[in-house]
Short mmCIF file of C-alpha atoms and ligand atoms in Angstrom, two decimals:
data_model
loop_
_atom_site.label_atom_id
_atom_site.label_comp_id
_atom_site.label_asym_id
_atom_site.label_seq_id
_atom_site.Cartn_x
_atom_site.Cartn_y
_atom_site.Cartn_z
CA UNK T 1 11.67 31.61 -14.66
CA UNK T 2 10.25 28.08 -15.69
CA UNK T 3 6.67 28.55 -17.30
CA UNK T 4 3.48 26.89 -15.25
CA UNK T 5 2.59 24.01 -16.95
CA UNK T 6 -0.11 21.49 -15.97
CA UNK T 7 0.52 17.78 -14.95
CA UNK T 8 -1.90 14.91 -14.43
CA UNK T 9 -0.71 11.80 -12.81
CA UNK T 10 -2.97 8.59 -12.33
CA UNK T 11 -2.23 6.95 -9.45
CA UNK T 12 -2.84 2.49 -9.70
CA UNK T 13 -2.46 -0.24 -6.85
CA UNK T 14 -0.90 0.40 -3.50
CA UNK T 15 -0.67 3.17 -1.08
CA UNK T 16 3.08 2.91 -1.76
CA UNK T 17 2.29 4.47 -5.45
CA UNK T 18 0.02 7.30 -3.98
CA UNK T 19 3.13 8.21 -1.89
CA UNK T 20 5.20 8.05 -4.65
CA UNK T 21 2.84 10.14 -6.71
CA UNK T 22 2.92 12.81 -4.07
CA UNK T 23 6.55 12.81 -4.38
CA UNK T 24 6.60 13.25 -7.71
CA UNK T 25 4.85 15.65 -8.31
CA UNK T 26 6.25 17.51 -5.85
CA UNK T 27 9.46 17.30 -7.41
CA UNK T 28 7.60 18.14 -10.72
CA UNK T 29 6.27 21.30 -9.10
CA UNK T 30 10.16 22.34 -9.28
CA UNK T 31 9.80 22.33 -13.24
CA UNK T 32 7.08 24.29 -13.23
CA UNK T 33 4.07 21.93 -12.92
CA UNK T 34 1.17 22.34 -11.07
CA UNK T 35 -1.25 19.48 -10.76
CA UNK T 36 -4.44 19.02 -12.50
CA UNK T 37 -7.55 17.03 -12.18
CA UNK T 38 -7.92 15.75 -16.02
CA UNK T 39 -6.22 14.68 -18.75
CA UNK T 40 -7.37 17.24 -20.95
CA UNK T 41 -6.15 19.83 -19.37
CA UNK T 42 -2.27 18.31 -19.05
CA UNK T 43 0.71 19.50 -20.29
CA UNK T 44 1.83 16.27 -18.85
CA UNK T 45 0.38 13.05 -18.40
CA UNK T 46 1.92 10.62 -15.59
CA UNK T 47 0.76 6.69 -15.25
CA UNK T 48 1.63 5.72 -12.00
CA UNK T 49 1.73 1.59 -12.89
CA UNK T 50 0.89 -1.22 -10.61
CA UNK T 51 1.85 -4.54 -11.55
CA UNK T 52 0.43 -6.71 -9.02
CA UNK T 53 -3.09 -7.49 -10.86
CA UNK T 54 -3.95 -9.45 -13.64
CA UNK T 55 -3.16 -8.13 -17.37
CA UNK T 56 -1.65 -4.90 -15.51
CA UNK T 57 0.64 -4.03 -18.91
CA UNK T 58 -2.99 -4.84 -21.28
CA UNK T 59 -5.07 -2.21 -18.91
CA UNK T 60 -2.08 0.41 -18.96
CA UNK T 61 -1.59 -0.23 -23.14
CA UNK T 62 -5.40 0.67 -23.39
CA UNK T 63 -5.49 3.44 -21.08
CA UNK T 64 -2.66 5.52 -23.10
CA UNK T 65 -4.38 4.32 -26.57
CA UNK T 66 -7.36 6.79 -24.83
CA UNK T 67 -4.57 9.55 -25.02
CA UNK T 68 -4.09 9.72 -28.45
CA UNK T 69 -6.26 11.71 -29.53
CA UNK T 70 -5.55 14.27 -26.65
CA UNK T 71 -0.94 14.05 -27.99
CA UNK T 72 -2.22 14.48 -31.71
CA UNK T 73 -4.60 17.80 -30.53
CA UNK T 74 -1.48 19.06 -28.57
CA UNK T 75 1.53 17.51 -29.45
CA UNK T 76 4.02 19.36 -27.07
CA UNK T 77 1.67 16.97 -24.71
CA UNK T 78 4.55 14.92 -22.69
CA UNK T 79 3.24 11.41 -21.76
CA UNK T 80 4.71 9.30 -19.07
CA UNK T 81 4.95 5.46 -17.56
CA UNK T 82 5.95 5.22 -14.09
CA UNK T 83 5.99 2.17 -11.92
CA UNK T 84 5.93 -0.97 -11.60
CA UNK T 85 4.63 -1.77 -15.04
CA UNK T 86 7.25 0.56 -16.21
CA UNK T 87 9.78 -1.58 -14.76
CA UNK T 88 8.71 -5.15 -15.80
CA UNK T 89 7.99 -3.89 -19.26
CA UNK T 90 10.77 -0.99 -19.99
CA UNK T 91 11.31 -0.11 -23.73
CA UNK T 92 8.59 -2.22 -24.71
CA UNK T 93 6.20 0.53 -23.75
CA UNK T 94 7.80 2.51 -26.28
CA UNK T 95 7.51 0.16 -29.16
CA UNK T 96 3.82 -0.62 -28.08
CA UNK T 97 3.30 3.13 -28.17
CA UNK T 98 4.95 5.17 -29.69
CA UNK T 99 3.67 8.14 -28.64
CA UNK T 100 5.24 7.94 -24.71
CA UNK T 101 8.11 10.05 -23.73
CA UNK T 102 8.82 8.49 -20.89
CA UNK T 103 9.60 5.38 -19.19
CA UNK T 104 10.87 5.63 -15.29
CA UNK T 105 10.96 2.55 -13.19
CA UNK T 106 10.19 3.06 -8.73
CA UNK T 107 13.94 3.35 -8.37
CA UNK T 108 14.77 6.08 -10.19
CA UNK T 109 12.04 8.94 -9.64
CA UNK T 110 14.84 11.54 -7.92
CA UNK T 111 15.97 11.67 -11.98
CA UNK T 112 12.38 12.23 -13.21
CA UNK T 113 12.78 16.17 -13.41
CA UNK T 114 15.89 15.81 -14.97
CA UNK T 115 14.48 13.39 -17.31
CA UNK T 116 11.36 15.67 -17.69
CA UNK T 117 13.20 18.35 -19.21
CA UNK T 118 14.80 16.16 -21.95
CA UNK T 119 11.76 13.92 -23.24
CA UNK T 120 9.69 15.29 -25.73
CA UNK T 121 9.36 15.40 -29.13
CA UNK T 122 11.57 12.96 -30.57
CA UNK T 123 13.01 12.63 -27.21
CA UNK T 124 12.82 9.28 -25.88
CA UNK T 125 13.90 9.00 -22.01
CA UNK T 126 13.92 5.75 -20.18
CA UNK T 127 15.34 5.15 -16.65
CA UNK T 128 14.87 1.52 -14.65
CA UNK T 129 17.94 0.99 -12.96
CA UNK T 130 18.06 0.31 -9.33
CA UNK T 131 20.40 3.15 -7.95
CA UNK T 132 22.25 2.87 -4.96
CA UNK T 133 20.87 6.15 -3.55
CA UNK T 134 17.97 7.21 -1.49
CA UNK T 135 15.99 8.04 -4.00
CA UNK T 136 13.21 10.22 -1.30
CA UNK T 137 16.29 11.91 -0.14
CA UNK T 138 16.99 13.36 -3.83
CA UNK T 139 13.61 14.15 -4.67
CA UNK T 140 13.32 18.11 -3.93
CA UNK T 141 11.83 19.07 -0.73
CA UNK T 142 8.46 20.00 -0.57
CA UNK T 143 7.19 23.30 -0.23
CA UNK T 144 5.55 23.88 3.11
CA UNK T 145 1.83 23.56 1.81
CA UNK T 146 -0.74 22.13 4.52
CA UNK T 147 -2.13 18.74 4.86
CA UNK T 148 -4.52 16.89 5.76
CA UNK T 149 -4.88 15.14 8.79
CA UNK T 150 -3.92 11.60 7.82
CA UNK T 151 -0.54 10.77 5.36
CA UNK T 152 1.66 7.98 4.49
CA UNK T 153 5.16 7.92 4.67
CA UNK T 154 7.48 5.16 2.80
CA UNK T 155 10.21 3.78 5.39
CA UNK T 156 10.85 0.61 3.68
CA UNK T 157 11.16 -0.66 -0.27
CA UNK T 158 11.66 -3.95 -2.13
CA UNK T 159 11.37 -7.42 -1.17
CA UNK T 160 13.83 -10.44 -0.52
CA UNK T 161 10.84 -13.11 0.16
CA UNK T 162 9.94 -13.77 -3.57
CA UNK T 163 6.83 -15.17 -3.38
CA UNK T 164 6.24 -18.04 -5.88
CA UNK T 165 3.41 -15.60 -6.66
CA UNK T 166 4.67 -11.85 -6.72
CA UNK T 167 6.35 -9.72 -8.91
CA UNK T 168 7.48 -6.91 -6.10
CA UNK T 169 11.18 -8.46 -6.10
CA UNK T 170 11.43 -8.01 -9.52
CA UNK T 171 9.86 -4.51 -10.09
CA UNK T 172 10.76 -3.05 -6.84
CA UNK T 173 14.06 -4.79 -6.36
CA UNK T 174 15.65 -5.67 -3.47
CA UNK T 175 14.86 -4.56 0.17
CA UNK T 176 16.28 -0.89 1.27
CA UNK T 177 15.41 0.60 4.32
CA UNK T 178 15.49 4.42 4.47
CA UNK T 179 17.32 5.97 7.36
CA UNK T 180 15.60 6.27 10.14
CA UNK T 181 16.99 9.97 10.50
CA UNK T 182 15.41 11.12 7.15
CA UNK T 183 11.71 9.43 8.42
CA UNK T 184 12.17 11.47 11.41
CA UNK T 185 12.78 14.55 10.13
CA UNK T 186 10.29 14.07 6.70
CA UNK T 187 7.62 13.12 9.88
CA UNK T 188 7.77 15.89 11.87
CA UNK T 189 7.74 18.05 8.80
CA UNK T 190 4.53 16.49 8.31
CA UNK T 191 3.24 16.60 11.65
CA UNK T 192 4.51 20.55 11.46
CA UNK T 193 1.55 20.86 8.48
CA UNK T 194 -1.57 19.46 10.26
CA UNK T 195 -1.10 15.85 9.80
CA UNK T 196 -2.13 13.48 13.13
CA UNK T 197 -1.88 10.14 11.79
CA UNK T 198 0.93 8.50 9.77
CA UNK T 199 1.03 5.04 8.28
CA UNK T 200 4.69 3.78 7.40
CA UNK T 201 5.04 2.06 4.58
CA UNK T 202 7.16 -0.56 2.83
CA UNK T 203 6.41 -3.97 0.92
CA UNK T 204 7.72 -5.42 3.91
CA UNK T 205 7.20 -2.92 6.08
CA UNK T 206 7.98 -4.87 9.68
CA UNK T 207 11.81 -6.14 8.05
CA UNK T 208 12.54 -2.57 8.50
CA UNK T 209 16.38 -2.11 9.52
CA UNK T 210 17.73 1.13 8.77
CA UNK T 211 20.39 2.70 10.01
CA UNK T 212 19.51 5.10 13.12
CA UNK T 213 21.41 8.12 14.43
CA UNK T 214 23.65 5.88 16.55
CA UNK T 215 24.75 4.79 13.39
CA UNK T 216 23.48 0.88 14.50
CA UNK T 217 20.36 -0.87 12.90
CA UNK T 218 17.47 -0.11 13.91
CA UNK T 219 14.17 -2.06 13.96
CA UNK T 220 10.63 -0.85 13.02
CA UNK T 221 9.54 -1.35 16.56
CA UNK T 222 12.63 1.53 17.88
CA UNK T 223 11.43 3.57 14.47
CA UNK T 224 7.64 3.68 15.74
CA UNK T 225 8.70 4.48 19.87
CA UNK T 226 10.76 7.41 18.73
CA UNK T 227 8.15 8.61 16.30
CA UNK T 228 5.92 8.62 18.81
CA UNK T 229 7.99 11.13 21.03
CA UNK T 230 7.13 13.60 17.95
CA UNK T 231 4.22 16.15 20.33
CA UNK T 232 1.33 16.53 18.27
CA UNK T 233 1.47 13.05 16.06
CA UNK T 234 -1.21 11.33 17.59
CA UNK T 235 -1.58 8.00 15.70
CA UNK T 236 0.83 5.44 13.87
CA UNK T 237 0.11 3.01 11.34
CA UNK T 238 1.82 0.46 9.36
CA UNK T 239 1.64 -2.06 6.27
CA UNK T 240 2.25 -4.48 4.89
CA UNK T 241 3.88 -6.91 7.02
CA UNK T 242 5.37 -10.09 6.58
CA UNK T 243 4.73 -12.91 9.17
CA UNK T 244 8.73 -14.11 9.57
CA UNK T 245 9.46 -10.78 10.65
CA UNK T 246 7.05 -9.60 13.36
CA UNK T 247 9.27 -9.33 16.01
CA UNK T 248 9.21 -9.30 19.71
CA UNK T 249 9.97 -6.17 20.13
CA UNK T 250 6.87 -5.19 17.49
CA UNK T 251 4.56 -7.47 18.88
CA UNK T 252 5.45 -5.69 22.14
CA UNK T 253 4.94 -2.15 21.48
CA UNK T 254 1.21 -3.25 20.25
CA UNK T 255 0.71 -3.62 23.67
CA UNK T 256 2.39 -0.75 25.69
CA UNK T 257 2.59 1.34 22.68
CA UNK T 258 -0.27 3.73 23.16
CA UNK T 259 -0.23 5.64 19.62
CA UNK T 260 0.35 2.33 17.99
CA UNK T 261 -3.59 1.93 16.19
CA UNK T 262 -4.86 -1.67 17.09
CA UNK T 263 -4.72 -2.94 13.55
CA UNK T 264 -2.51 -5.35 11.74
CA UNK T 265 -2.49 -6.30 7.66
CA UNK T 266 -0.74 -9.61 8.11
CA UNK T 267 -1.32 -11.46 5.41
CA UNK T 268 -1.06 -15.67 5.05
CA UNK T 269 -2.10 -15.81 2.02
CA UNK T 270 -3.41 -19.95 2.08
CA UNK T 271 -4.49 -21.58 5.23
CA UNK T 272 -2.45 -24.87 3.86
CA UNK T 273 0.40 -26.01 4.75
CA UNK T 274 1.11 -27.96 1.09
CA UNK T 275 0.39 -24.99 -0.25
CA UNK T 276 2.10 -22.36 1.53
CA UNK T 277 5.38 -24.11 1.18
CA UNK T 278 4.70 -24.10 -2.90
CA UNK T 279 4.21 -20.58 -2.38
CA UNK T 280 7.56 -20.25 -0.80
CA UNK T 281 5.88 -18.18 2.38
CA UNK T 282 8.64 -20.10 4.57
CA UNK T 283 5.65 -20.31 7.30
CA UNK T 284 3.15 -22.46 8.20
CA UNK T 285 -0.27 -22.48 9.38
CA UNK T 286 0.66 -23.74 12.79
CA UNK T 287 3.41 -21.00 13.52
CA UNK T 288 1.03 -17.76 11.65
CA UNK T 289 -1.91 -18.93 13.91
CA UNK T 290 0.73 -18.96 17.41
CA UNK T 291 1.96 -15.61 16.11
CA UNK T 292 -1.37 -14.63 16.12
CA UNK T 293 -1.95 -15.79 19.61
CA UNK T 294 1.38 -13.85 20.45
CA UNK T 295 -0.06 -10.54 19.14
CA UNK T 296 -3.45 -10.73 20.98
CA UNK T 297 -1.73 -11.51 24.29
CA UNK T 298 -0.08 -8.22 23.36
CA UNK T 299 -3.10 -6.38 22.19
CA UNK T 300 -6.00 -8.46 22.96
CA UNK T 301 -8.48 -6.20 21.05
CA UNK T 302 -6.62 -5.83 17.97
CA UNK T 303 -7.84 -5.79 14.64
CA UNK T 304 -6.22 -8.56 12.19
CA UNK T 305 -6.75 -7.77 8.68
CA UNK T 306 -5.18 -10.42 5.89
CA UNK T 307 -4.29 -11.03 1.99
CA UNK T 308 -6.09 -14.37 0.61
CA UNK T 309 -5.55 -15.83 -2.71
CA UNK T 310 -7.18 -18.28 -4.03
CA UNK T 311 -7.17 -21.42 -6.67
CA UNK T 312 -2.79 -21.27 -6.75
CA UNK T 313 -1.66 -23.46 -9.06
CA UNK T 314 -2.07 -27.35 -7.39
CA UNK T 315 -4.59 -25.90 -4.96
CA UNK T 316 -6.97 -29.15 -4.17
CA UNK T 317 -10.33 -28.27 -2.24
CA UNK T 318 -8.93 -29.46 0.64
CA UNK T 319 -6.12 -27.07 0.61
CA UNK T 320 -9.15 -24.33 -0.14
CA UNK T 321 -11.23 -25.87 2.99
CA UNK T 322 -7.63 -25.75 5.16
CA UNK T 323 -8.15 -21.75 4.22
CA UNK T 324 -11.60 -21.61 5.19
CA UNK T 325 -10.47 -23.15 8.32
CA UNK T 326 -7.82 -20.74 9.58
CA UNK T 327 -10.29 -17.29 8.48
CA UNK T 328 -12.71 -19.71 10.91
CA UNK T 329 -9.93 -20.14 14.06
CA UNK T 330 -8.23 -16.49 13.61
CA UNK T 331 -11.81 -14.12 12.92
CA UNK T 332 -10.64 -11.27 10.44
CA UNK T 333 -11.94 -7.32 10.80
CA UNK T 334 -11.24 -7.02 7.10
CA UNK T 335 -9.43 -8.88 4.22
CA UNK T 336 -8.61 -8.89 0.98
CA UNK T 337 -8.78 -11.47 -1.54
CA UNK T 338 -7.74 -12.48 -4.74
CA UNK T 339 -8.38 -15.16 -7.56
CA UNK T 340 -4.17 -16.22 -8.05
CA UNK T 341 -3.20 -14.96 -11.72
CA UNK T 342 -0.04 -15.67 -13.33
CA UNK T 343 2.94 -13.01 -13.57
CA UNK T 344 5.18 -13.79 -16.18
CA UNK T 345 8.53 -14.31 -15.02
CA UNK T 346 7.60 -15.91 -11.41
CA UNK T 347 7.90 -19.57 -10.39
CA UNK T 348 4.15 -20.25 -9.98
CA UNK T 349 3.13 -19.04 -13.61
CA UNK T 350 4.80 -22.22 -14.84
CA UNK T 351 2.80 -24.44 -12.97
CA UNK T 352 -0.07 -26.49 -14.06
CA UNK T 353 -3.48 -23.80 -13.71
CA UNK T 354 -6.43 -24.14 -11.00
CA UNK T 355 -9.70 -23.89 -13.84
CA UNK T 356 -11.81 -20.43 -14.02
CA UNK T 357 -14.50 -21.63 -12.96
CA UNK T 358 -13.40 -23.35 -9.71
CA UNK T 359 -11.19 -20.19 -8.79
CA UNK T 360 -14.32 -18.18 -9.30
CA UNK T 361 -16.81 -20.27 -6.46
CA UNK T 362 -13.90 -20.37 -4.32
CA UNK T 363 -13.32 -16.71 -4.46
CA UNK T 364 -17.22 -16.27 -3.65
CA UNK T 365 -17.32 -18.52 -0.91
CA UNK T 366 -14.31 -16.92 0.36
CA UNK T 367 -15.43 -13.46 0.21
CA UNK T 368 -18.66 -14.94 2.08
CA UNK T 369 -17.30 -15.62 5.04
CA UNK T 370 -15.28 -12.58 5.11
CA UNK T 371 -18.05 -10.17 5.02
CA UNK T 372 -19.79 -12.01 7.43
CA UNK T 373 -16.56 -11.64 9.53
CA UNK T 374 -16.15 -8.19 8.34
CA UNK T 375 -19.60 -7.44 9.61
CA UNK T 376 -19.01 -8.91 12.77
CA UNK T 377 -16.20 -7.64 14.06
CA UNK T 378 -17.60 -4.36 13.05
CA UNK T 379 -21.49 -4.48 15.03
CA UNK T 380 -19.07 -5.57 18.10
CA UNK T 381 -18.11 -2.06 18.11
CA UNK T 382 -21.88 -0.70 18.75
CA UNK T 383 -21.48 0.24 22.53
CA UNK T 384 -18.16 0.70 22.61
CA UNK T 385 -16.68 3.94 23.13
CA UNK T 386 -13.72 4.64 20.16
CA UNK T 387 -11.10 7.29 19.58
CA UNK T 388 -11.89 8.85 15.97
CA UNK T 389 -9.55 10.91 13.98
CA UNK T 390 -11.81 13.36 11.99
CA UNK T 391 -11.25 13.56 8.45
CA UNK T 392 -13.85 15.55 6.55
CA UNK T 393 -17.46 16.44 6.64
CA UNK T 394 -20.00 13.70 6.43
CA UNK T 395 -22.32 13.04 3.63
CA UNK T 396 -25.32 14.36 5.56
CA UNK T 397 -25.26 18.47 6.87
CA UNK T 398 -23.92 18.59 10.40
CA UNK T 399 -21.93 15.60 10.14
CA UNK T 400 -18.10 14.67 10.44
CA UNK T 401 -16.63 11.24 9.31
CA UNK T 402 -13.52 10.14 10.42
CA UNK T 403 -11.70 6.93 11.12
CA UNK T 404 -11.61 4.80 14.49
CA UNK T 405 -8.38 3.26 16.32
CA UNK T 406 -9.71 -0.17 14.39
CA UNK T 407 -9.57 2.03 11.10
CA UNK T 408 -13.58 1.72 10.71
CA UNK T 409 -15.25 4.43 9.23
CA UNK T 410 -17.04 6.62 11.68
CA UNK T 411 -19.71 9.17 11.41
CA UNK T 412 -21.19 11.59 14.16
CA UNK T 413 -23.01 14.90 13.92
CA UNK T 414 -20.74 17.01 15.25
CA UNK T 415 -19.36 20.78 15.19
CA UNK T 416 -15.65 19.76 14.26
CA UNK T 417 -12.02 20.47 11.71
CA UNK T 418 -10.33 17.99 9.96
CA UNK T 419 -7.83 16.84 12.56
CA UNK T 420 -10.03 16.79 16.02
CA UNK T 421 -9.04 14.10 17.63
CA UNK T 422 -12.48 13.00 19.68
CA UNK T 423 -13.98 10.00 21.88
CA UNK T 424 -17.05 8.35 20.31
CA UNK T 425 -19.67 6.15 22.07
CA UNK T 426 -20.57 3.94 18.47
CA UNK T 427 -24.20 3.63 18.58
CA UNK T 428 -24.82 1.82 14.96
CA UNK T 429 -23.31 -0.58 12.55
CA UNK T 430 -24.41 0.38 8.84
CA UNK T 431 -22.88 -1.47 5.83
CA UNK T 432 -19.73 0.25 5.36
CA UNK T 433 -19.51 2.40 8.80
CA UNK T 434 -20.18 3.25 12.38
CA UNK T 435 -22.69 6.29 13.89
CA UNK T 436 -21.77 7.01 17.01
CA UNK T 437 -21.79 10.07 19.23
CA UNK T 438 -19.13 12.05 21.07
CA UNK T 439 -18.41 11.57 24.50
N1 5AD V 501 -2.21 -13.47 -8.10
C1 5AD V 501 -3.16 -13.13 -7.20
N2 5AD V 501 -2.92 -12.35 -6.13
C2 5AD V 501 -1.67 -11.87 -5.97
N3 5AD V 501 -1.12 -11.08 -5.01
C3 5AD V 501 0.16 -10.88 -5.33
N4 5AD V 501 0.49 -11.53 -6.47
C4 5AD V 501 -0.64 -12.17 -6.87
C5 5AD V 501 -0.94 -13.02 -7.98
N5 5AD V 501 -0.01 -13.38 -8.87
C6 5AD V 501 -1.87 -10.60 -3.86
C7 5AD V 501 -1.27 -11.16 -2.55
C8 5AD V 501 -0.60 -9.95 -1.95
C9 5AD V 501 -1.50 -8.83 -2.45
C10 5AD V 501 -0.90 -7.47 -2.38
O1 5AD V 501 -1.78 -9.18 -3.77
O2 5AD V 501 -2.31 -11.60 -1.71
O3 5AD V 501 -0.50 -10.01 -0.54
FE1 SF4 V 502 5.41 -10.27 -2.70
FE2 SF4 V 502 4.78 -9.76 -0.14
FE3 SF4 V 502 5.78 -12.18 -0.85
FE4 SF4 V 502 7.37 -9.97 -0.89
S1 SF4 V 502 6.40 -10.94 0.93
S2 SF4 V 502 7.25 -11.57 -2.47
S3 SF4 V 502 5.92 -8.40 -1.56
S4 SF4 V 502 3.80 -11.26 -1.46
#
């Protein structure tokens, strides 16, 4: 019998990392932890790292320098660095701070109950290699708890574009599709415990190639039709994409696809050409904006949503006002955006630096026009008549919130469960969300 014990994992960054989270702590459970909602309760403390933001290493450093206090009160207390930060920085973590047991990089978290059950004490376990094996396909099987009505699921890791920018290639390696056989099945496992909606996801989500029962290739767009055979899945999702490799055969099920949500992330990152080539995105303007012509023949109300940064190294204010100009010509339901920062190790942090200051008022007068965009595209949904996946009760009594096919929040006062699938006529735009009420 293995003794309960408590974990606590923070999860930073991307949806990939809450997945991965999930996962491990599933396979956690089979050492005898259940998860907690503090630290100070743990047996086990888990930082789940992101490295894609600015001074990512700094933020985690600080955050376990809060846990010292909790490992000198309880010193059996196991402390742990997963992640992406756990894979650019490795042993350092241990030198920096002393006090963590445990260093595991995104490729290796199938070993993390193994190496669970030798760190501690003066017990120092680190693991960042980049195995050959399907690392979801070691990590024990979940027990067959219900879920909620929405989940992710990770087809797709790593990344082959390498960015001038990004540090994915480096932390999570090299692309690897999972086997499409293995998404079925971990799907309809899913769909078996109450969930309606999945979202696939991978770094580069839309190169998706892996090998399907036929033993041949196959592409994200054959993945998504034969998920969508699965009887009581009711919506599919997926992110992030890359522009190069949004097929035909994707760009066409957007269209006939009926479970396929109308929403895309695509992100261009820099409406400039000069730019875009020193950011190694091996696209242009001209051929993202045709693609995007491409995808609305498909799916002529769909929902583009995009990654922006801003002030990269060089950037002029003409290459800034070439940005401006695309958001302008393509109209964005949401975005993201981000002042560039430099990530030790890639190309672009050798270059000469945009100033502070000038990345800040760009960012602002990015973010502007975004909102307004944001806004827009949002009030064209008042008289409109949406599908809405419920999620949970609404903030006021009576209520349910949900989210629509376009993936905008959507309240309603309305007798229904976590999982009712409904048709809402949207009578209101608010800040944030929609009112409507069901048809
Ligand atoms: N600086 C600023 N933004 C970055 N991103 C990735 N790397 C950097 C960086 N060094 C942004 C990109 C990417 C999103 C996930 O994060 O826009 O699409
Ligand atoms: Fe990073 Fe995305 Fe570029 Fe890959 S495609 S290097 S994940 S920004």
């Amino acid at each position: 019998m293995t003794q309960s014990r408590k974990l606590f994992i923070k999860t930073y960054g991307c949806q990939m990392n809450v997945y991965d989270s999930e996962r491990m702590a599933e396979a956690l459970g089979g050492n005898g932890y259940d998860e907690v909602g503090s630290p100070e309760e743990a047996d086990m403390i888990l930082l789940n790292t992101c490295h894609i933001r600015e001074r990512a290493a700094e933020k985690i450093y600080s955050e376990l320098g809060r846990y010292k206090e909790l490992k000198q009160a309880k010193p059996d207390l196991k402390i742990g660095v997963a992640g992406c930060v756990a894979q650019a920085e490795g042993a350092e973590i241990m030198r920096r701070q002393p006090m963590v047991d445990l260093v595991v990089g995104p490729q290796s978290y199938h070993r993390l109950p193994e190496m669970e059950a030798r760190a501690g004490g003066r017990e120092k376990v680190i693991d960042t290699d980049f195995p050959e094996e399907d690392k979801f396909a070691h990590l024990a099987a979940r027990p067959k708890a219900k879920r909620g009505p929405t989940a992710f699921l990770t087809v797709q890791e790593g990344c082959d574009k390498f960015c001038a920018f990004c540090v994915v290639p480096y932390t999570r390696g090299a692309e690897v599709s999972r086997p499409a056989e293995r998404i079925l099945t971990e799907a309809r496992d899913l769909v078996d415990r109450g969930v309606r909606e999945l979202t696939l996801l991978g770094q580069n989500v839309n190169a998706y190639h892996g090998q399907g029962p036929d033993g041949r290739d196959w592409t994200l767009a054959r993945l998504i039709r034969r998920l969508a055979e699965i009887d009581g899945l009711a919506r599919i999702r997926f992110t992030t994409s890359h522009p190069n490799d949004m097929s035909d055969d994707l760009i066409a099920a957007h269209g006939d696809c009926d479970k396929l949500m109308p929403y895309l992330h695509l992100p261009v990152q820099s409406g400039s050409d000069r730019i875009l080539k020193r950011m190694n995105r091996s696209h242009t303007r001209d051929s993202y904006l045709r693609l995007i012509e491409r995808i609305r023949d498909a799916r002529p109300d769909i929902l583009l949503s995009g990654d922006f940064i801003v002030g990269f190294p060089e950037e002029t204010d003409n290459d800034f006002r070439d940005t401006l100009r695309l958001i302008e010509e393509v109209g964005y339901g949401q975005a993201y955006s981000f002042k560039y920062s430099t990530r030790p190790g890639t190309p672009a942090a050798e270059r000469a630096q945009v100033e502070e200051a000038v990345k800040d008022a760009r960012l602002q007068e990015l973010q502007a026009l975004i909102t307004r965009q944001q806004r827009a595209a949002q009030d064209a949904m008042v008289g409109r008549e949406v599908g809405v996946l419920v999620e949970r009760p609404g903030r006021m009594p009576g209520q349910v919130t949900g989210k629509s096919d376009h993936l905008h929040a959507v309240h309603m006062t309305a007798d229904l469960n976590p999982g009712a699938l409904v048709r809402v006529r949207i009578e209101s735009s608010g800040t944030n969300s929609l009112a409507g009420v069901l048809v």
